[in-house]
Amino acid sequence: MIQLYHGDGKGKTTAAAGAALRAAGRGRPVIFAQFLKGQESGEVSVLRGITGIRVLRSGKAFPFFAEMTEAQKEELTDIHNRILAQIRRALREKQADFIVLDEITHACRFGLLDETLLDGILACGKGLETEILLTGRDPSAKLLEISDYISEIRAVRHPWEKGVPARAGVER
């Protein structure tokens, strides 16, 4: 099935990491793929050390989309497409049956991936014993339509509004 965790609240990635832990704990091979994220974070550091979880991500930090040059956008699109190709291959070869696509809604909205590659992954996962978990803000109507589970995480208050930057071990 396809799960979607979306909204403007804190906790989508953390919840997805928890779902990946649960799946790995039951012996399911997991791919935790991050889009638009390249800097290290607490959850990625831990996930990399867990047997059965494979982390795929840029490894290079890029600025926010509005601050990216066209060359950076092209480079990041290429990285995202390579990640998607690795996931598709893993699904075909039955090397993973729990896939997290963290921040995929942003990559789609900003045109930073080939959506036909994503569509292939989503189609490949449907009907199999594969779980695909999508996260991000502002999902497209198509992603909302195809999702079997939808959880919306809503912001009520956040320290960012008072100028508090992301803190290690809490927001990153």
Short mmCIF file of N, CA, C and O in Angstrom, two decimals, residues 7-10 137 152-158 161:
data_model
loop_
_atom_site.label_atom_id
_atom_site.label_comp_id
_atom_site.label_asym_id
_atom_site.label_seq_id
_atom_site.Cartn_x
_atom_site.Cartn_y
_atom_site.Cartn_z
N GLY A 7 1.86 17.67 5.42
CA GLY A 7 1.40 18.80 6.20
C GLY A 7 2.54 19.74 6.54
O GLY A 7 3.69 19.49 6.20
N ASP A 8 2.19 20.82 7.24
CA ASP A 8 3.19 21.83 7.57
C ASP A 8 3.76 21.64 8.97
O ASP A 8 4.56 22.44 9.43
N GLY A 9 3.39 20.56 9.64
CA GLY A 9 3.87 20.31 11.00
C GLY A 9 5.17 19.53 11.05
O GLY A 9 5.56 18.87 10.09
N LYS A 10 5.82 19.60 12.20
CA LYS A 10 7.07 18.89 12.46
C LYS A 10 6.76 17.42 12.73
O LYS A 10 5.81 17.11 13.43
N ARG A 137 5.33 18.30 2.20
CA ARG A 137 4.24 19.28 2.23
C ARG A 137 3.58 19.35 0.86
O ARG A 137 4.18 19.03 -0.15
N GLU A 152 -2.19 13.67 8.04
CA GLU A 152 -1.80 15.08 7.93
C GLU A 152 -1.24 15.56 9.25
O GLU A 152 -1.87 15.40 10.30
N ILE A 153 -0.06 16.13 9.20
CA ILE A 153 0.60 16.64 10.39
C ILE A 153 0.55 18.17 10.31
O ILE A 153 1.13 18.77 9.42
N ARG A 154 -0.19 18.76 11.22
CA ARG A 154 -0.48 20.19 11.17
C ARG A 154 0.33 20.94 12.22
O ARG A 154 0.43 20.51 13.36
N ALA A 155 0.89 22.05 11.80
CA ALA A 155 1.64 22.92 12.73
C ALA A 155 0.65 23.78 13.51
O ALA A 155 -0.24 24.40 12.93
N VAL A 156 0.83 23.80 14.81
CA VAL A 156 0.05 24.69 15.66
C VAL A 156 0.97 25.80 16.16
O VAL A 156 0.63 26.98 16.13
N ARG A 157 2.19 25.40 16.58
CA ARG A 157 3.19 26.36 17.05
C ARG A 157 4.56 25.73 16.80
O ARG A 157 4.72 24.52 16.92
N HIS A 158 5.53 26.54 16.47
CA HIS A 158 6.88 26.04 16.24
C HIS A 158 7.88 27.13 16.65
O HIS A 158 7.66 28.31 16.35
N GLU A 161 9.14 30.12 14.41
CA GLU A 161 8.38 31.38 14.31
C GLU A 161 8.97 32.47 15.20
O GLU A 161 8.75 33.65 14.96
#
